[in-house]
Amino acid sequence: MLQSNRLTIYAVGKIKKFWIRDGINQYKKRMPELTINELKTFNLNNIRSNNNIIICLSEEGKQFNSVELCSLFLNFKNKKIGFLIGDTDGISSDIKEKSDLILSLSPLTFPHELARLFLIEQIYRAISISNNSPYHRS
């Protein structure tokens, strides 16, 4: 079973749009153990020391459907997973090279604030799938 206390989101910048922040807060109420760190820059050494798996979000990454994403998370067993979301400039290539996986949420390009909301929704969906919750209807 997937648990949100193993997952941390590291995002550069703060959410400025209130409606995106409201959406994120709705999912945070459902997953209070999920940690979201808003940073000025990534310090991969600090992030790596707290997490076993590092996943960068980028449009050129690998795409999964929701069930496949849940399976991927479950395959990491009890390891902690850190998700990196860049700002408008994305994530530098040197950080991507040091990550364990580059994940694309879609072939479309989204603003980084929306990407954060989409990732949180997919995390919630993956948890729901692992718990056989009716939230995900396939």
mmCIF file of N, CA and C in Angstrom:
data_model
loop_
_atom_site.group_PDB
_atom_site.id
_atom_site.type_symbol
_atom_site.label_atom_id
_atom_site.label_comp_id
_atom_site.label_asym_id
_atom_site.label_seq_id
_atom_site.Cartn_x
_atom_site.Cartn_y
_atom_site.Cartn_z
ATOM 1 N N MET A 1 0.842 -1.183 0.000
ATOM 2 C CA MET A 1 0.000 0.000 0.000
ATOM 3 C C MET A 1 0.885 1.244 0.000
ATOM 4 N N LEU A 2 0.552 2.181 -0.846
ATOM 5 C CA LEU A 2 1.312 3.413 -0.970
ATOM 6 C C LEU A 2 0.877 4.398 0.120
ATOM 7 N N GLN A 3 1.863 4.998 0.765
ATOM 8 C CA GLN A 3 1.575 5.956 1.833
ATOM 9 C C GLN A 3 2.223 7.294 1.508
ATOM 10 N N SER A 4 1.476 8.372 1.744
ATOM 11 C CA SER A 4 1.965 9.706 1.393
ATOM 12 C C SER A 4 3.116 10.175 2.273
ATOM 13 N N ASN A 5 3.335 9.552 3.428
ATOM 14 C CA ASN A 5 4.439 9.988 4.285
ATOM 15 C C ASN A 5 5.807 9.598 3.722
ATOM 16 N N ARG A 6 5.835 8.805 2.656
ATOM 17 C CA ARG A 6 7.092 8.451 1.973
ATOM 18 C C ARG A 6 7.412 9.416 0.842
ATOM 19 N N LEU A 7 6.519 10.368 0.582
ATOM 20 C CA LEU A 7 6.630 11.216 -0.592
ATOM 21 C C LEU A 7 6.859 12.668 -0.195
ATOM 22 N N THR A 8 7.788 13.323 -0.896
ATOM 23 C CA THR A 8 8.066 14.740 -0.664
ATOM 24 C C THR A 8 8.179 15.436 -2.014
ATOM 25 N N ILE A 9 7.566 16.600 -2.103
ATOM 26 C CA ILE A 9 7.673 17.421 -3.303
ATOM 27 C C ILE A 9 8.592 18.590 -2.993
ATOM 28 N N TYR A 10 9.597 18.777 -3.834
ATOM 29 C CA TYR A 10 10.518 19.915 -3.751
ATOM 30 C C TYR A 10 10.252 20.783 -4.971
ATOM 31 N N ALA A 11 9.779 21.987 -4.751
ATOM 32 C CA ALA A 11 9.407 22.855 -5.863
ATOM 33 C C ALA A 11 10.083 24.210 -5.714
ATOM 34 N N VAL A 12 10.611 24.700 -6.824
ATOM 35 C CA VAL A 12 11.230 26.028 -6.812
ATOM 36 C C VAL A 12 10.122 27.064 -6.948
ATOM 37 N N GLY A 13 10.099 27.996 -6.017
ATOM 38 C CA GLY A 13 9.124 29.082 -6.052
ATOM 39 C C GLY A 13 7.884 28.799 -5.235
ATOM 40 N N LYS A 14 7.111 29.848 -5.080
ATOM 41 C CA LYS A 14 5.853 29.764 -4.345
ATOM 42 C C LYS A 14 4.694 29.811 -5.322
ATOM 43 N N ILE A 15 3.581 29.244 -4.905
ATOM 44 C CA ILE A 15 2.365 29.307 -5.706
ATOM 45 C C ILE A 15 1.775 30.704 -5.554
ATOM 46 N N LYS A 16 1.599 31.381 -6.667
ATOM 47 C CA LYS A 16 1.074 32.750 -6.633
ATOM 48 C C LYS A 16 -0.419 32.809 -6.941
ATOM 49 N N LYS A 17 -0.898 31.902 -7.738
ATOM 50 C CA LYS A 17 -2.310 31.909 -8.114
ATOM 51 C C LYS A 17 -3.139 31.245 -7.010
ATOM 52 N N PHE A 18 -4.074 32.000 -6.450
ATOM 53 C CA PHE A 18 -4.848 31.506 -5.313
ATOM 54 C C PHE A 18 -5.645 30.261 -5.657
ATOM 55 N N TRP A 19 -6.163 30.169 -6.873
ATOM 56 C CA TRP A 19 -6.999 29.027 -7.228
ATOM 57 C C TRP A 19 -6.188 27.739 -7.335
ATOM 58 N N ILE A 20 -4.911 27.843 -7.708
ATOM 59 C CA ILE A 20 -4.039 26.664 -7.720
ATOM 60 C C ILE A 20 -3.697 26.279 -6.283
ATOM 61 N N ARG A 21 -3.389 27.279 -5.462
ATOM 62 C CA ARG A 21 -3.084 27.020 -4.049
ATOM 63 C C ARG A 21 -4.275 26.361 -3.366
ATOM 64 N N ASP A 22 -5.508 26.817 -3.694
ATOM 65 C CA ASP A 22 -6.711 26.207 -3.117
ATOM 66 C C ASP A 22 -6.835 24.740 -3.528
ATOM 67 N N GLY A 23 -6.546 24.449 -4.796
ATOM 68 C CA GLY A 23 -6.600 23.059 -5.260
ATOM 69 C C GLY A 23 -5.586 22.194 -4.542
ATOM 70 N N ILE A 24 -4.371 22.698 -4.400
ATOM 71 C CA ILE A 24 -3.329 21.958 -3.681
ATOM 72 C C ILE A 24 -3.755 21.711 -2.243
ATOM 73 N N ASN A 25 -4.320 22.726 -1.612
ATOM 74 C CA ASN A 25 -4.752 22.579 -0.218
ATOM 75 C C ASN A 25 -5.858 21.550 -0.060
ATOM 76 N N GLN A 26 -6.715 21.398 -1.070
ATOM 77 C CA GLN A 26 -7.761 20.376 -1.014
ATOM 78 C C GLN A 26 -7.145 18.974 -0.953
ATOM 79 N N TYR A 27 -6.116 18.748 -1.766
ATOM 80 C CA TYR A 27 -5.450 17.442 -1.733
ATOM 81 C C TYR A 27 -4.609 17.274 -0.479
ATOM 82 N N LYS A 28 -4.025 18.361 0.022
ATOM 83 C CA LYS A 28 -3.242 18.276 1.267
ATOM 84 C C LYS A 28 -4.134 17.873 2.443
ATOM 85 N N LYS A 29 -5.390 18.278 2.429
ATOM 86 C CA LYS A 29 -6.323 17.864 3.482
ATOM 87 C C LYS A 29 -6.526 16.349 3.443
ATOM 88 N N ARG A 30 -6.488 15.781 2.244
ATOM 89 C CA ARG A 30 -6.674 14.334 2.087
ATOM 90 C C ARG A 30 -5.385 13.564 2.377
ATOM 91 N N MET A 31 -4.250 14.246 2.250
ATOM 92 C CA MET A 31 -2.937 13.612 2.465
ATOM 93 C C MET A 31 -2.078 14.523 3.351
ATOM 94 N N PRO A 32 -2.441 14.663 4.622
ATOM 95 C CA PRO A 32 -1.701 15.607 5.474
ATOM 96 C C PRO A 32 -0.238 15.229 5.692
ATOM 97 N N GLU A 33 0.128 13.964 5.462
ATOM 98 C CA GLU A 33 1.523 13.541 5.658
ATOM 99 C C GLU A 33 2.420 13.896 4.479
ATOM 100 N N LEU A 34 1.827 14.258 3.336
ATOM 101 C CA LEU A 34 2.602 14.643 2.167
ATOM 102 C C LEU A 34 3.329 15.952 2.461
ATOM 103 N N THR A 35 4.625 15.961 2.226
ATOM 104 C CA THR A 35 5.430 17.152 2.483
ATOM 105 C C THR A 35 5.688 17.888 1.178
ATOM 106 N N ILE A 36 5.495 19.206 1.222
ATOM 107 C CA ILE A 36 5.806 20.059 0.069
ATOM 108 C C ILE A 36 6.780 21.124 0.551
ATOM 109 N N ASN A 37 7.957 21.134 -0.054
ATOM 110 C CA ASN A 37 8.976 22.128 0.287
ATOM 111 C C ASN A 37 9.119 23.114 -0.864
ATOM 112 N N GLU A 38 8.905 24.387 -0.570
ATOM 113 C CA GLU A 38 9.115 25.432 -1.568
ATOM 114 C C GLU A 38 10.518 25.988 -1.378
ATOM 115 N N LEU A 39 11.326 25.917 -2.435
ATOM 116 C CA LEU A 39 12.741 26.270 -2.358
ATOM 117 C C LEU A 39 13.072 27.421 -3.295
ATOM 118 N N LYS A 40 14.218 28.041 -3.049
ATOM 119 C CA LYS A 40 14.736 29.038 -4.002
ATOM 120 C C LYS A 40 15.521 28.338 -5.101
ATOM 121 N N THR A 41 16.274 27.303 -4.727
ATOM 122 C CA THR A 41 17.031 26.483 -5.676
ATOM 123 C C THR A 41 17.102 25.066 -5.118
ATOM 124 N N PHE A 42 17.487 24.145 -5.962
ATOM 125 C CA PHE A 42 17.662 22.765 -5.521
ATOM 126 C C PHE A 42 19.060 22.569 -4.976
ATOM 127 N N ASN A 43 19.167 21.948 -3.815
ATOM 128 C CA ASN A 43 20.435 21.465 -3.289
ATOM 129 C C ASN A 43 20.312 19.947 -3.289
ATOM 130 N N LEU A 44 20.803 19.336 -4.344
ATOM 131 C CA LEU A 44 20.590 17.905 -4.535
ATOM 132 C C LEU A 44 21.205 17.073 -3.424
ATOM 133 N N ASN A 45 22.294 17.532 -2.826
ATOM 134 C CA ASN A 45 22.898 16.777 -1.725
ATOM 135 C C ASN A 45 21.946 16.677 -0.542
ATOM 136 N N ASN A 46 21.278 17.775 -0.199
ATOM 137 C CA ASN A 46 20.311 17.735 0.907
ATOM 138 C C ASN A 46 19.095 16.894 0.551
ATOM 139 N N ILE A 47 18.623 17.045 -0.679
ATOM 140 C CA ILE A 47 17.450 16.286 -1.107
ATOM 141 C C ILE A 47 17.780 14.804 -1.159
ATOM 142 N N ARG A 48 18.932 14.457 -1.705
ATOM 143 C CA ARG A 48 19.339 13.051 -1.809
ATOM 144 C C ARG A 48 19.492 12.423 -0.427
ATOM 145 N N SER A 49 19.986 13.162 0.542
ATOM 146 C CA SER A 49 20.191 12.587 1.876
ATOM 147 C C SER A 49 18.868 12.240 2.561
ATOM 148 N N ASN A 50 17.778 12.896 2.154
ATOM 149 C CA ASN A 50 16.470 12.633 2.767
ATOM 150 C C ASN A 50 15.623 11.654 1.965
ATOM 151 N N ASN A 51 16.045 11.331 0.765
ATOM 152 C CA ASN A 51 15.229 10.499 -0.123
ATOM 153 C C ASN A 51 16.079 9.436 -0.790
ATOM 154 N N ASN A 52 15.474 8.267 -1.005
ATOM 155 C CA ASN A 52 16.154 7.180 -1.697
ATOM 156 C C ASN A 52 16.021 7.291 -3.208
ATOM 157 N N ILE A 53 14.894 7.825 -3.656
ATOM 158 C CA ILE A 53 14.589 7.931 -5.076
ATOM 159 C C ILE A 53 14.326 9.402 -5.396
ATOM 160 N N ILE A 54 14.948 9.907 -6.452
ATOM 161 C CA ILE A 54 14.722 11.281 -6.904
ATOM 162 C C ILE A 54 14.061 11.234 -8.281
ATOM 163 N N ILE A 55 12.914 11.880 -8.399
ATOM 164 C CA ILE A 55 12.175 11.939 -9.655
ATOM 165 C C ILE A 55 12.041 13.402 -10.058
ATOM 166 N N CYS A 56 12.574 13.746 -11.224
ATOM 167 C CA CYS A 56 12.448 15.098 -11.771
ATOM 168 C C CYS A 56 11.256 15.145 -12.712
ATOM 169 N N LEU A 57 10.495 16.220 -12.644
ATOM 170 C CA LEU A 57 9.416 16.405 -13.604
ATOM 171 C C LEU A 57 9.918 17.254 -14.756
ATOM 172 N N SER A 58 9.726 16.755 -15.969
ATOM 173 C CA SER A 58 10.163 17.466 -17.154
ATOM 174 C C SER A 58 9.397 16.935 -18.357
ATOM 175 N N GLU A 59 9.129 17.801 -19.306
ATOM 176 C CA GLU A 59 8.326 17.404 -20.462
ATOM 177 C C GLU A 59 8.971 16.305 -21.306
ATOM 178 N N GLU A 60 10.306 16.166 -21.235
ATOM 179 C CA GLU A 60 10.952 15.123 -22.033
ATOM 180 C C GLU A 60 11.068 13.797 -21.279
ATOM 181 N N GLY A 61 10.451 13.710 -20.120
ATOM 182 C CA GLY A 61 10.542 12.500 -19.313
ATOM 183 C C GLY A 61 9.637 11.380 -19.798
ATOM 184 N N LYS A 62 9.666 10.286 -19.061
ATOM 185 C CA LYS A 62 8.856 9.109 -19.367
ATOM 186 C C LYS A 62 7.431 9.353 -18.889
ATOM 187 N N GLN A 63 6.483 8.899 -19.691
ATOM 188 C CA GLN A 63 5.072 9.054 -19.345
ATOM 189 C C GLN A 63 4.492 7.728 -18.871
ATOM 190 N N PHE A 64 3.601 7.808 -17.917
ATOM 191 C CA PHE A 64 2.910 6.650 -17.365
ATOM 192 C C PHE A 64 1.422 6.968 -17.303
ATOM 193 N N ASN A 65 0.587 5.948 -17.429
ATOM 194 C CA ASN A 65 -0.810 6.187 -17.083
ATOM 195 C C ASN A 65 -0.916 6.070 -15.560
ATOM 196 N N SER A 66 -2.077 6.337 -15.016
ATOM 197 C CA SER A 66 -2.215 6.405 -13.556
ATOM 198 C C SER A 66 -1.947 5.065 -12.873
ATOM 199 N N VAL A 67 -2.401 3.973 -13.465
ATOM 200 C CA VAL A 67 -2.172 2.645 -12.871
ATOM 201 C C VAL A 67 -0.687 2.297 -12.934
ATOM 202 N N GLU A 68 -0.026 2.605 -14.046
ATOM 203 C CA GLU A 68 1.410 2.345 -14.174
ATOM 204 C C GLU A 68 2.206 3.182 -13.172
ATOM 205 N N LEU A 69 1.790 4.423 -12.965
ATOM 206 C CA LEU A 69 2.481 5.287 -12.003
ATOM 207 C C LEU A 69 2.342 4.728 -10.591
ATOM 208 N N CYS A 70 1.164 4.257 -10.253
ATOM 209 C CA CYS A 70 0.954 3.622 -8.948
ATOM 210 C C CYS A 70 1.865 2.411 -8.806
ATOM 211 N N SER A 71 1.945 1.574 -9.820
ATOM 212 C CA SER A 71 2.811 0.386 -9.777
ATOM 213 C C SER A 71 4.273 0.777 -9.614
ATOM 214 N N LEU A 72 4.684 1.827 -10.316
ATOM 215 C CA LEU A 72 6.058 2.308 -10.181
ATOM 216 C C LEU A 72 6.348 2.696 -8.733
ATOM 217 N N PHE A 73 5.467 3.475 -8.135
ATOM 218 C CA PHE A 73 5.658 3.895 -6.742
ATOM 219 C C PHE A 73 5.694 2.694 -5.809
ATOM 220 N N LEU A 74 4.819 1.725 -6.044
ATOM 221 C CA LEU A 74 4.786 0.534 -5.198
ATOM 222 C C LEU A 74 6.049 -0.308 -5.367
ATOM 223 N N ASN A 75 6.632 -0.308 -6.560
ATOM 224 C CA ASN A 75 7.870 -1.052 -6.795
ATOM 225 C C ASN A 75 9.052 -0.480 -6.026
ATOM 226 N N PHE A 76 8.941 0.778 -5.620
ATOM 227 C CA PHE A 76 10.004 1.374 -4.809
ATOM 228 C C PHE A 76 9.933 0.912 -3.357
ATOM 229 N N LYS A 77 8.974 0.026 -3.076
ATOM 230 C CA LYS A 77 8.794 -0.567 -1.740
ATOM 231 C C LYS A 77 8.673 0.528 -0.675
ATOM 232 N N ASN A 78 9.492 0.488 0.347
ATOM 233 C CA ASN A 78 9.407 1.458 1.446
ATOM 234 C C ASN A 78 10.386 2.612 1.305
ATOM 235 N N LYS A 79 10.949 2.781 0.121
ATOM 236 C CA LYS A 79 11.889 3.875 -0.097
ATOM 237 C C LYS A 79 11.155 5.205 -0.122
ATOM 238 N N LYS A 80 11.848 6.240 0.315
ATOM 239 C CA LYS A 80 11.294 7.588 0.250
ATOM 240 C C LYS A 80 11.532 8.147 -1.142
ATOM 241 N N ILE A 81 10.537 8.878 -1.636
ATOM 242 C CA ILE A 81 10.590 9.420 -2.985
ATOM 243 C C ILE A 81 10.515 10.936 -2.916
ATOM 244 N N GLY A 82 11.448 11.605 -3.583
ATOM 245 C CA GLY A 82 11.436 13.059 -3.685
ATOM 246 C C GLY A 82 11.164 13.464 -5.125
ATOM 247 N N PHE A 83 10.172 14.316 -5.315
ATOM 248 C CA PHE A 83 9.814 14.831 -6.635
ATOM 249 C C PHE A 83 10.358 16.243 -6.765
ATOM 250 N N LEU A 84 11.021 16.549 -7.870
ATOM 251 C CA LEU A 84 11.561 17.883 -8.105
ATOM 252 C C LEU A 84 10.761 18.564 -9.212
ATOM 253 N N ILE A 85 10.261 19.752 -8.912
ATOM 254 C CA ILE A 85 9.552 20.565 -9.899
ATOM 255 C C ILE A 85 10.279 21.895 -9.991
ATOM 256 N N GLY A 86 10.744 22.229 -11.186
ATOM 257 C CA GLY A 86 11.475 23.468 -11.386
ATOM 258 C C GLY A 86 10.553 24.670 -11.488
ATOM 259 N N ASP A 87 11.155 25.810 -11.764
ATOM 260 C CA ASP A 87 10.394 27.032 -11.986
ATOM 261 C C ASP A 87 10.131 27.185 -13.478
ATOM 262 N N THR A 88 9.928 28.400 -13.948
ATOM 263 C CA THR A 88 9.626 28.610 -15.368
ATOM 264 C C THR A 88 10.757 28.159 -16.282
ATOM 265 N N ASP A 89 11.978 28.071 -15.758
ATOM 266 C CA ASP A 89 13.118 27.610 -16.552
ATOM 267 C C ASP A 89 13.312 26.100 -16.477
ATOM 268 N N GLY A 90 12.492 25.417 -15.723
ATOM 269 C CA GLY A 90 12.610 23.969 -15.612
ATOM 270 C C GLY A 90 13.707 23.550 -14.641
ATOM 271 N N ILE A 91 14.266 22.382 -14.874
ATOM 272 C CA ILE A 91 15.313 21.802 -14.030
ATOM 273 C C ILE A 91 16.570 21.670 -14.870
ATOM 274 N N SER A 92 17.700 22.028 -14.293
ATOM 275 C CA SER A 92 18.960 21.983 -15.040
ATOM 276 C C SER A 92 19.316 20.546 -15.434
ATOM 277 N N SER A 93 20.056 20.415 -16.518
ATOM 278 C CA SER A 93 20.414 19.095 -17.036
ATOM 279 C C SER A 93 21.292 18.316 -16.062
ATOM 280 N N ASP A 94 22.144 19.006 -15.288
ATOM 281 C CA ASP A 94 22.996 18.276 -14.346
ATOM 282 C C ASP A 94 22.172 17.639 -13.230
ATOM 283 N N ILE A 95 21.117 18.284 -12.797
ATOM 284 C CA ILE A 95 20.246 17.680 -11.781
ATOM 285 C C ILE A 95 19.459 16.527 -12.391
ATOM 286 N N LYS A 96 18.962 16.703 -13.605
ATOM 287 C CA LYS A 96 18.234 15.608 -14.276
ATOM 288 C C LYS A 96 19.120 14.380 -14.416
ATOM 289 N N GLU A 97 20.390 14.583 -14.762
ATOM 290 C CA GLU A 97 21.310 13.458 -14.940
ATOM 291 C C GLU A 97 21.539 12.690 -13.646
ATOM 292 N N LYS A 98 21.448 13.368 -12.512
ATOM 293 C CA LYS A 98 21.672 12.727 -11.213
ATOM 294 C C LYS A 98 20.403 12.147 -10.613
ATOM 295 N N SER A 99 19.270 12.354 -11.275
ATOM 296 C CA SER A 99 18.016 11.818 -10.744
ATOM 297 C C SER A 99 17.853 10.359 -11.162
ATOM 298 N N ASP A 100 16.940 9.682 -10.491
ATOM 299 C CA ASP A 100 16.670 8.274 -10.788
ATOM 300 C C ASP A 100 15.673 8.105 -11.925
ATOM 301 N N LEU A 101 14.818 9.107 -12.113
ATOM 302 C CA LEU A 101 13.800 9.034 -13.154
ATOM 303 C C LEU A 101 13.410 10.451 -13.541
ATOM 304 N N ILE A 102 13.177 10.651 -14.832
ATOM 305 C CA ILE A 102 12.585 11.895 -15.309
ATOM 306 C C ILE A 102 11.160 11.550 -15.727
ATOM 307 N N LEU A 103 10.206 12.222 -15.111
ATOM 308 C CA LEU A 103 8.793 11.927 -15.289
ATOM 309 C C LEU A 103 8.130 13.071 -16.048
ATOM 310 N N SER A 104 7.343 12.724 -17.047
ATOM 311 C CA SER A 104 6.526 13.694 -17.763
ATOM 312 C C SER A 104 5.068 13.446 -17.410
ATOM 313 N N LEU A 105 4.378 14.500 -17.028
ATOM 314 C CA LEU A 105 2.953 14.372 -16.724
ATOM 315 C C LEU A 105 2.100 14.361 -17.990
ATOM 316 N N SER A 106 2.684 14.844 -19.095
ATOM 317 C CA SER A 106 1.935 14.951 -20.348
ATOM 318 C C SER A 106 2.890 15.382 -21.449
ATOM 319 N N PRO A 107 2.549 15.106 -22.700
ATOM 320 C CA PRO A 107 3.364 15.665 -23.781
ATOM 321 C C PRO A 107 3.151 17.183 -23.915
ATOM 322 N N LEU A 108 2.112 17.692 -23.280
ATOM 323 C CA LEU A 108 1.869 19.130 -23.276
ATOM 324 C C LEU A 108 2.787 19.810 -22.266
ATOM 325 N N THR A 109 3.021 21.092 -22.450
ATOM 326 C CA THR A 109 3.808 21.875 -21.501
ATOM 327 C C THR A 109 2.841 22.636 -20.595
ATOM 328 N N PHE A 110 3.077 22.558 -19.280
ATOM 329 C CA PHE A 110 2.236 23.250 -18.314
ATOM 330 C C PHE A 110 3.063 24.259 -17.526
ATOM 331 N N PRO A 111 2.425 25.317 -17.034
ATOM 332 C CA PRO A 111 3.122 26.196 -16.096
ATOM 333 C C PRO A 111 3.518 25.390 -14.860
ATOM 334 N N HIS A 112 4.640 25.742 -14.256
ATOM 335 C CA HIS A 112 5.144 24.957 -13.122
ATOM 336 C C HIS A 112 4.163 24.909 -11.960
ATOM 337 N N GLU A 113 3.350 25.953 -11.784
ATOM 338 C CA GLU A 113 2.362 25.924 -10.703
ATOM 339 C C GLU A 113 1.301 24.855 -10.965
ATOM 340 N N LEU A 114 0.841 24.756 -12.208
ATOM 341 C CA LEU A 114 -0.143 23.726 -12.543
ATOM 342 C C LEU A 114 0.463 22.329 -12.458
ATOM 343 N N ALA A 115 1.724 22.204 -12.850
ATOM 344 C CA ALA A 115 2.393 20.900 -12.759
ATOM 345 C C ALA A 115 2.385 20.404 -11.319
ATOM 346 N N ARG A 116 2.568 21.307 -10.376
ATOM 347 C CA ARG A 116 2.544 20.913 -8.968
ATOM 348 C C ARG A 116 1.169 20.378 -8.580
ATOM 349 N N LEU A 117 0.116 21.067 -9.004
ATOM 350 C CA LEU A 117 -1.239 20.610 -8.708
ATOM 351 C C LEU A 117 -1.521 19.264 -9.384
ATOM 352 N N PHE A 118 -1.115 19.122 -10.651
ATOM 353 C CA PHE A 118 -1.330 17.862 -11.361
ATOM 354 C C PHE A 118 -0.581 16.714 -10.697
ATOM 355 N N LEU A 119 0.650 16.956 -10.260
ATOM 356 C CA LEU A 119 1.423 15.907 -9.590
ATOM 357 C C LEU A 119 0.732 15.480 -8.298
ATOM 358 N N ILE A 120 0.279 16.437 -7.511
ATOM 359 C CA ILE A 120 -0.377 16.105 -6.244
ATOM 360 C C ILE A 120 -1.646 15.301 -6.496
ATOM 361 N N GLU A 121 -2.395 15.666 -7.534
ATOM 362 C CA GLU A 121 -3.597 14.895 -7.858
ATOM 363 C C GLU A 121 -3.216 13.475 -8.253
ATOM 364 N N GLN A 122 -2.157 13.302 -9.037
ATOM 365 C CA GLN A 122 -1.733 11.965 -9.451
ATOM 366 C C GLN A 122 -1.202 11.148 -8.278
ATOM 367 N N ILE A 123 -0.546 11.807 -7.336
ATOM 368 C CA ILE A 123 -0.117 11.106 -6.115
ATOM 369 C C ILE A 123 -1.343 10.615 -5.355
ATOM 370 N N TYR A 124 -2.342 11.486 -5.207
ATOM 371 C CA TYR A 124 -3.570 11.083 -4.516
ATOM 372 C C TYR A 124 -4.257 9.933 -5.259
ATOM 373 N N ARG A 125 -4.273 10.014 -6.577
ATOM 374 C CA ARG A 125 -4.886 8.956 -7.388
ATOM 375 C C ARG A 125 -4.128 7.635 -7.197
ATOM 376 N N ALA A 126 -2.783 7.700 -7.182
ATOM 377 C CA ALA A 126 -1.979 6.487 -6.994
ATOM 378 C C ALA A 126 -2.261 5.866 -5.626
ATOM 379 N N ILE A 127 -2.367 6.693 -4.615
ATOM 380 C CA ILE A 127 -2.697 6.185 -3.272
ATOM 381 C C ILE A 127 -4.083 5.546 -3.290
ATOM 382 N N SER A 128 -5.023 6.188 -3.959
ATOM 383 C CA SER A 128 -6.387 5.637 -4.055
ATOM 384 C C SER A 128 -6.391 4.304 -4.784
ATOM 385 N N ILE A 129 -5.625 4.207 -5.863
ATOM 386 C CA ILE A 129 -5.535 2.936 -6.600
ATOM 387 C C ILE A 129 -4.958 1.858 -5.698
ATOM 388 N N SER A 130 -3.897 2.179 -4.965
ATOM 389 C CA SER A 130 -3.260 1.171 -4.106
ATOM 390 C C SER A 130 -4.165 0.734 -2.956
ATOM 391 N N ASN A 131 -5.119 1.594 -2.596
ATOM 392 C CA ASN A 131 -6.059 1.272 -1.518
ATOM 393 C C ASN A 131 -7.388 0.748 -2.041
ATOM 394 N N ASN A 132 -7.479 0.516 -3.362
ATOM 395 C CA ASN A 132 -8.733 0.074 -3.993
ATOM 396 C C ASN A 132 -9.889 1.034 -3.702
ATOM 397 N N SER A 133 -9.595 2.313 -3.627
ATOM 398 C CA SER A 133 -10.589 3.336 -3.397
ATOM 399 C C SER A 133 -11.357 3.612 -4.683
ATOM 400 N N PRO A 134 -12.613 4.013 -4.585
ATOM 401 C CA PRO A 134 -13.385 4.292 -5.808
ATOM 402 C C PRO A 134 -12.998 5.612 -6.498
ATOM 403 N N TYR A 135 -12.062 6.387 -5.941
ATOM 404 C CA TYR A 135 -11.666 7.659 -6.559
ATOM 405 C C TYR A 135 -11.228 7.446 -8.006
ATOM 406 N N HIS A 136 -10.417 6.407 -8.235
ATOM 407 C CA HIS A 136 -9.953 6.116 -9.591
ATOM 408 C C HIS A 136 -10.908 5.140 -10.245
ATOM 409 N N ARG A 137 -11.493 5.566 -11.330
ATOM 410 C CA ARG A 137 -12.399 4.685 -12.085
ATOM 411 C C ARG A 137 -11.750 4.410 -13.433
ATOM 412 N N SER A 138 -11.310 3.190 -13.635
ATOM 413 C CA SER A 138 -10.643 2.865 -14.901
ATOM 414 C C SER A 138 -11.583 2.217 -15.881
#
